XYZ file of C-alpha atoms in Angstrom:
425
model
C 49.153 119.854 209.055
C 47.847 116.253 207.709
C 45.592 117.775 204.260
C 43.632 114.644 204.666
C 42.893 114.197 208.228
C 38.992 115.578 207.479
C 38.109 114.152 204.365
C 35.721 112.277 203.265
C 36.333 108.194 203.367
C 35.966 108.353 199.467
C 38.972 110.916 198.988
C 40.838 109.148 201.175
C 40.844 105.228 199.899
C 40.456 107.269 196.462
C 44.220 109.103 197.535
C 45.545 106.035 198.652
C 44.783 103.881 196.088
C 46.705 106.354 193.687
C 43.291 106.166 191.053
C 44.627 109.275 188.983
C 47.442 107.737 188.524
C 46.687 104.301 187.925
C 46.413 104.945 184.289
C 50.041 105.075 184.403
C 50.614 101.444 182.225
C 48.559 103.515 179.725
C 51.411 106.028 179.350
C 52.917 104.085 176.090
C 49.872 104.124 173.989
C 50.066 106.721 171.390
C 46.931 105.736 168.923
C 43.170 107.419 168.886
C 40.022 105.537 170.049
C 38.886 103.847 166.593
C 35.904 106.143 166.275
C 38.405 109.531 166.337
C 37.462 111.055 163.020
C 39.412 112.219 160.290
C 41.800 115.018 161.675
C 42.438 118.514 160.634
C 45.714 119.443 162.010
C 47.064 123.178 162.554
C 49.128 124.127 159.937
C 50.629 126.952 161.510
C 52.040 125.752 165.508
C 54.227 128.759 166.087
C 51.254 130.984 168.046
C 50.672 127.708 170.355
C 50.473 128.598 174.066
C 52.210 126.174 176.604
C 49.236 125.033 178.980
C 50.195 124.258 182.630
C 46.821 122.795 184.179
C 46.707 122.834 188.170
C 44.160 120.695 189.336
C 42.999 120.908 193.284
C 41.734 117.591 193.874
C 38.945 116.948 196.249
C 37.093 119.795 195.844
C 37.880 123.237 196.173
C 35.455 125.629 197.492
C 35.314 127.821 194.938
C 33.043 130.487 197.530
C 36.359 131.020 199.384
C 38.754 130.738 196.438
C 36.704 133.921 194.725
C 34.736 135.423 197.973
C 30.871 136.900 197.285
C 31.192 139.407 200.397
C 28.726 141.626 198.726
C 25.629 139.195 199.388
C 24.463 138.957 202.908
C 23.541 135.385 202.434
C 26.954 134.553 202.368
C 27.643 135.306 205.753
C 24.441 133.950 207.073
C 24.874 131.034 205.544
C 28.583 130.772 206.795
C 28.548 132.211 209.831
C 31.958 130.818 210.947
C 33.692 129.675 207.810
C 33.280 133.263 205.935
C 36.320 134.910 204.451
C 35.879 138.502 206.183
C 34.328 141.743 204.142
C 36.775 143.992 202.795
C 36.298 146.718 205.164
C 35.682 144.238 208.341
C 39.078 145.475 209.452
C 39.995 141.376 210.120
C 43.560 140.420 209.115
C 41.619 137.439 207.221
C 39.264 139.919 205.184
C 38.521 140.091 201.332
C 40.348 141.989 198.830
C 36.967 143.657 197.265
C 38.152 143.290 192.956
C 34.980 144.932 191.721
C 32.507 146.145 194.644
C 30.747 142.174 195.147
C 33.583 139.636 194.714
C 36.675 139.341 196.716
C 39.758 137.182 196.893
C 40.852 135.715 199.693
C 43.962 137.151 201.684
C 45.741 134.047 200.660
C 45.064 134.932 196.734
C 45.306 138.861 197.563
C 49.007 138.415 196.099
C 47.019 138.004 192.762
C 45.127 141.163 192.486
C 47.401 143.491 190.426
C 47.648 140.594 187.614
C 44.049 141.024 187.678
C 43.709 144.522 187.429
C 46.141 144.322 184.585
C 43.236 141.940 182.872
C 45.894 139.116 182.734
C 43.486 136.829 185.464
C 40.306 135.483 184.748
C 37.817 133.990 186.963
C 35.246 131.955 186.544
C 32.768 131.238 189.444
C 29.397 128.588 188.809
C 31.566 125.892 186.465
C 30.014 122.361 186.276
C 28.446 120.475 184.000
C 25.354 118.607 183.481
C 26.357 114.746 184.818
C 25.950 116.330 188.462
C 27.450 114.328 190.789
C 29.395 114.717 194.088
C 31.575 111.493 194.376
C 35.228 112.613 193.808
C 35.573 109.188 192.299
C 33.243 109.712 189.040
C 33.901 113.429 189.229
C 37.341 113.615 188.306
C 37.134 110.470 185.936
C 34.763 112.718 184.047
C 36.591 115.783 184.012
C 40.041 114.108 183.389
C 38.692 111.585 180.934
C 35.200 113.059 179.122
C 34.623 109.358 178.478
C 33.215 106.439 179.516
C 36.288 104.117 178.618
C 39.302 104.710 180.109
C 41.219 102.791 176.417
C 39.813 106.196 174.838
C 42.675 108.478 176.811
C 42.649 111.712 178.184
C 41.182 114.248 177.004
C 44.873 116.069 176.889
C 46.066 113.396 175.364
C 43.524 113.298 172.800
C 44.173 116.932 172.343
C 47.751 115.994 171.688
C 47.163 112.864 169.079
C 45.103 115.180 167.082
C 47.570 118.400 166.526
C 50.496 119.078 165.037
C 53.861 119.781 168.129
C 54.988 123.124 168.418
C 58.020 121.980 167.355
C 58.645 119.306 165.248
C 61.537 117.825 167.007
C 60.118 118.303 170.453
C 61.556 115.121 172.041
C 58.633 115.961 175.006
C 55.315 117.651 174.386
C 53.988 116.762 177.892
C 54.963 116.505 181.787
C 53.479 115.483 184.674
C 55.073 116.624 188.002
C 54.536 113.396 189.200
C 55.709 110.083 188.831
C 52.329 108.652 188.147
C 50.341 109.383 184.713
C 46.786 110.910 185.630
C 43.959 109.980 183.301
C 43.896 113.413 181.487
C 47.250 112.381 180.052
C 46.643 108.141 179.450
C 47.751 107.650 175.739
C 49.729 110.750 175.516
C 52.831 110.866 173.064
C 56.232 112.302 174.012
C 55.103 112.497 177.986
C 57.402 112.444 180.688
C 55.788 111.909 184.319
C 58.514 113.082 187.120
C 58.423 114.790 190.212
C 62.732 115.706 189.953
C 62.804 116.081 186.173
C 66.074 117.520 187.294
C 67.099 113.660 188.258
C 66.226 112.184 184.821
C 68.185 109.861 183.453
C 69.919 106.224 183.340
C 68.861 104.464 186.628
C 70.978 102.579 189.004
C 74.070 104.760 189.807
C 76.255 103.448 186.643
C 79.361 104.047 186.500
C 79.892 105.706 183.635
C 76.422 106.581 182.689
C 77.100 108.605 179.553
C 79.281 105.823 178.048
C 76.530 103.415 178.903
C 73.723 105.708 177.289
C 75.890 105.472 174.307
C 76.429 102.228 173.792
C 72.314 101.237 174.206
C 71.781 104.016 172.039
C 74.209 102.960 169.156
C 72.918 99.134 169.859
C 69.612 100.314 169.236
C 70.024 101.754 166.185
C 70.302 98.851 164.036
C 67.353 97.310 166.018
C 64.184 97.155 163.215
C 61.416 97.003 165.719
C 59.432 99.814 167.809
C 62.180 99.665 170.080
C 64.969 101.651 168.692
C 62.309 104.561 168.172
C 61.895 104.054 172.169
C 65.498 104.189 172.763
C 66.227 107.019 170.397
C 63.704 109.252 171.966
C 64.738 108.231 175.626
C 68.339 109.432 174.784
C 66.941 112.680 173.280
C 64.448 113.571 176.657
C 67.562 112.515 178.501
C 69.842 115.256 176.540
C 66.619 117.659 176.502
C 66.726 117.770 180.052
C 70.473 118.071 180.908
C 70.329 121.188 179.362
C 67.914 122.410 181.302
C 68.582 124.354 184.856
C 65.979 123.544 186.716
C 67.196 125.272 190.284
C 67.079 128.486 188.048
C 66.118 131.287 189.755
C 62.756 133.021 189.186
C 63.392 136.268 187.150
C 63.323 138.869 188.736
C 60.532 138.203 190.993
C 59.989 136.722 194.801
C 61.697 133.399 195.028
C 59.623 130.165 194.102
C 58.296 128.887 197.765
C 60.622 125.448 198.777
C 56.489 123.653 198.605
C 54.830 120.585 196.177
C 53.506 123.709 193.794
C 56.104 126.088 194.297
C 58.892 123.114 193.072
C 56.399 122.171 190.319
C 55.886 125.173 188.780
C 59.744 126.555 189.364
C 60.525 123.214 187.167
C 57.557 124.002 184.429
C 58.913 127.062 184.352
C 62.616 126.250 183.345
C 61.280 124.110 180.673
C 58.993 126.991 179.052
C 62.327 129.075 179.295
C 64.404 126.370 178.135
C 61.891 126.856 174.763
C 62.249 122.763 174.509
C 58.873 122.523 172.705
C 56.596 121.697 175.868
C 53.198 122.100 175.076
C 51.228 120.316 178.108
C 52.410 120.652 182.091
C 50.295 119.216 184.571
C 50.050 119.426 188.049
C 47.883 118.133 190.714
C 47.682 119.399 194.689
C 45.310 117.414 197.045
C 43.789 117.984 200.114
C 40.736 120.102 199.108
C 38.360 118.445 200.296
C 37.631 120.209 203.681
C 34.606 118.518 205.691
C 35.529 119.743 209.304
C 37.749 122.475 210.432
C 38.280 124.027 206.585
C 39.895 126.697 208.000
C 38.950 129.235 205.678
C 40.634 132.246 208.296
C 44.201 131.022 209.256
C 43.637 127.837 208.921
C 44.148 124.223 206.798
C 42.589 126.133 203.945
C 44.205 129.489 204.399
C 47.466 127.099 204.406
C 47.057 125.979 200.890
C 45.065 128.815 199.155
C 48.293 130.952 200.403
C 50.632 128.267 199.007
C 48.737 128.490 195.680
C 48.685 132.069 195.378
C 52.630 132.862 195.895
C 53.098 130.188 193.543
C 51.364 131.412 190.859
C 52.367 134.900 190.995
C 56.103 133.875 191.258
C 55.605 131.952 188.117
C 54.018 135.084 186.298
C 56.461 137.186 187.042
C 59.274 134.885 186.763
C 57.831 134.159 182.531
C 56.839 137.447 182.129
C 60.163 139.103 183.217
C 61.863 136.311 180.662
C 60.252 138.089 177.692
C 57.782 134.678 177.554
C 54.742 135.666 176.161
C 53.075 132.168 174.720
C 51.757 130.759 177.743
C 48.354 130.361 180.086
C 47.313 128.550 183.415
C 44.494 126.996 183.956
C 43.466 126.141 187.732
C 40.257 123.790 187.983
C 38.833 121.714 190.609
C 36.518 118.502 190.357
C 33.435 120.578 191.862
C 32.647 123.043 194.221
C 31.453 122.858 198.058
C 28.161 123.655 199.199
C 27.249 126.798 200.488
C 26.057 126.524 203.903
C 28.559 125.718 205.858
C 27.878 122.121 208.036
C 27.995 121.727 212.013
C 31.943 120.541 211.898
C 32.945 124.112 210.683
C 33.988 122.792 207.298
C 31.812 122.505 203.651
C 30.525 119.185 201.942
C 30.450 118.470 198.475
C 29.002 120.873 196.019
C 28.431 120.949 192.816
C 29.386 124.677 190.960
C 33.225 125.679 191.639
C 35.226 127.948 190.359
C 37.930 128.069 187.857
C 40.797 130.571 187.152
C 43.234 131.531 184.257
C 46.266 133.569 184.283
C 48.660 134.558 181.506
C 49.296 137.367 178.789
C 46.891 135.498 176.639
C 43.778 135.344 179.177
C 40.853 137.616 178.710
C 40.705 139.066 182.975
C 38.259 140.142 184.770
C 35.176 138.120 186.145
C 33.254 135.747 183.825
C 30.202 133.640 183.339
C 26.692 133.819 184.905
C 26.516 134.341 189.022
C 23.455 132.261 189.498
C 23.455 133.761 193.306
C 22.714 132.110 196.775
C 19.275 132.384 196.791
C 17.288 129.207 197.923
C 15.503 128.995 194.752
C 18.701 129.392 193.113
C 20.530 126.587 194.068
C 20.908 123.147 192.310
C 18.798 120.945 195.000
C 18.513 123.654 197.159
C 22.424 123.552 198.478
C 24.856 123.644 195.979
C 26.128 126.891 193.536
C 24.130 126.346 190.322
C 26.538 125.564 187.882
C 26.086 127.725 185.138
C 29.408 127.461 182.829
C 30.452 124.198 181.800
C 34.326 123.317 182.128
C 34.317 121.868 178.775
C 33.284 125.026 177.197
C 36.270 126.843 179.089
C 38.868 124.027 177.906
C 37.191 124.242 174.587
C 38.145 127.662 174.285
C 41.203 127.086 175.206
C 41.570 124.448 172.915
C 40.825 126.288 169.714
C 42.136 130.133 170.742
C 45.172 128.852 172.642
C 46.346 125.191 171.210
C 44.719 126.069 167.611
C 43.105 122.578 167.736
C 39.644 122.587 166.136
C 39.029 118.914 166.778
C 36.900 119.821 169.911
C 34.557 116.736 169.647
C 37.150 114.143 169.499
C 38.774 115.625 172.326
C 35.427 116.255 174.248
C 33.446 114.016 173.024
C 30.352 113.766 175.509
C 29.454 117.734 174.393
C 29.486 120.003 171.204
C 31.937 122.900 171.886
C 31.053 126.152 170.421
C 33.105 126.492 167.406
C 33.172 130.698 167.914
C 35.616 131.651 170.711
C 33.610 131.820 174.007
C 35.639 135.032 175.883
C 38.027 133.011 178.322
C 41.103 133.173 175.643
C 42.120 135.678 172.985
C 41.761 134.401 169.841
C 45.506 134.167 168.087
């Protein structure tokens, strides 16, 4: 099933011209933009969460992803492309969570982490730069700048706090082997999609004995080059100690899929307790234009992909005895709510975001601005009505004890009182 065949043109050249990850010759730089104030770093980093940030590029439709079967509009606005009511007696219905929203069937998996309040969802999240290119949408929400020299904004977040462990020889990874602009001009960062592979390249014979002898060369080299070396050799060691085909505690196996591989591999790491502070992980193929198949199909597919990912990965950390961890799952923007004449969704505006871990406030969160005509942002979108910055801000300062929210967002003051998405540590 080709997750691209009814996309938009954009997504498409956008996909093949690899833009998230063509920030990856930025990977190296390790300074903050000449305006970054002076820095207040956290003096104490052992109540740090590790963040693992799943983004669904091209657009998730965040009225499927957390399902409003309680308004009639819903269904006469989708008359095809619907996820079911709960009691419709379809195989495709809604699991009703609190008598108006649902989750999908695909995401029904999820329901018992969030009636144990460790899932929180966020419907209506945009912010004020509308704007439904994918192109300028994700630049903004990866970036939150106009210049891509100024980094990431996890990468700022990184340059401006203190590691969770001091000797952390990597503080971020990528499942990819391209950097995405969230992470351009992050320190320690490793971008790999077999972190299990990672070491010397080329075959060599030998390849221990050769590590050795570079290393030892190195080390009487005066230049930013033995640093280089010297940390190469420790990721290197970091990760051969790490069992990455590990299976997942005491839970349902991780799926043999891009996310289920991803996070079985993030996973190992937080177990491995190696210091990792920052995993990121993209999936594409959201953005649905014609034959979305919200009921069985393309979108069913992936949604259903997602949600046995995510609850192997809960279980598997939880039944380690992990506590100091939280997912965050965020899309560009939403769809729009009518549904269009090729049984699919355009681009929206308002989507919705969700957060899972022992450290998440559950339940449903933000302002439902509703489906009313009147209610929508130019009559067709979800009226965004939480702004993701606020949401990573909160994260920021409850989870990553980083106060230095307007260097790291810099196009919007964050509230400096926690906003409900995180418990405060």
């Amino acid at each position: 099933m080709d997750r691209f065949e009814n996309a938009c043109n954009e997504y498409r050249q956008l996909s093949r011209r690899k833009f998230l990850g063509g920030a990856a010759a930025m990977s190296a730089m390790a300074t903050l933009p000449v305006w970054a104030p002076r820095l207040a770093f956290a003096q104490d980093s052992s109540i740090k969460d590790t963040v693992v940030l799943i983004y669904l590029m091209g657009g998730c439709d965040g009225l499927t992803t957390l399902v409003p079967h309680g308004d009639p509009l819903y269904y006469a606005l989708r008359p095809t492309t619907a996820v079911p009511q709960p009691g419709s007696g379809s195989s495709y219905r809604a699991t009703d969570i609190n008598g108006y929203w649902g989750l999908p069937p695909a995401l029904s998996i999820l329901k018992p982490i969030f009636d144990g309040q460790h899932l929180g969802i966020i419907p209506a999240v945009g912010r004020a730069n509308y704007t439904r290119s994918h192109f300028e949408a994700q630049a903004w929400m990866q970036l939150d700048s106009k210049n891509v020299e100024d980094g990431g904004w996890i990468a700022r977040h990184l340059l401006s706090s203190s590691p969770i462990k001091p000797d952390a020889a990597v503080r971020a990874f990528t499942h990819s082997a391209l950097t995405p602009l969230c992470l351009a001009g992050a320190p320690q960062l490793i971008s790999s999609g077999k972190p299990e592979s990672l070491g010397l390249g080329g075959n060599l014979q030998g390849g221990d004995e050769v590590l050795d002898s570079i290393t030892r060369i190195y080390s009487r080299v005066k230049d930013e080059t033995r640093h280089l070396v010297q940390n190469a050799r420790r990721t290197i060691d970091t990760f051969s100690g790490i069992d990455f085909e590990a299976p997942a505690v005491g839970a349902n196996p991780y799926e043999d899929t891009e996310l289920g591989n991803a996070l079985k591999h993030i996973a190992s790491m937080i177990k491995a307790d190696i210091g990792l502070e920052i995993a990121h992980v993209s999936r594409a193929g959201w953005d649905t234009h014609a034959g979305q198949g919200t009921n069985g199909g393309l979108l069913h597919v992936m949604l259903t992909e997602l949600g046995n990912a995510l609850h192997t990965f809960y279980h598997d950390l939880t039944n380690s005895g992990k506590t100091n961890w939280t997912v965050v799952v965020i899309s560009e923007f939403g769809r729009q709510v009518a549904e269009n004449g090729s049984f699919g969704t355009d681009h929206g505006t308002g989507g919705t975001v969700f957060t899972m871990g022992p450290n998440v406030i559950g339940g449903i969160h933000g302002t439902w601005p509703g489906l009313e005509h009147e209610n929508l942002y130019e009559g067709v979108d979800v009226m965004p009505t939480t702004d993701d910055r606020d949401i990573l801000g909160d994260l920021l300062q409850c989870r990553l004890q980083n106060g230095n929210t307007q260097l790291v967002f810099p196009s919007k003051s964050i509230p400096s009182q926690p906003q409900g998405f995180f418990k405060a540590a």
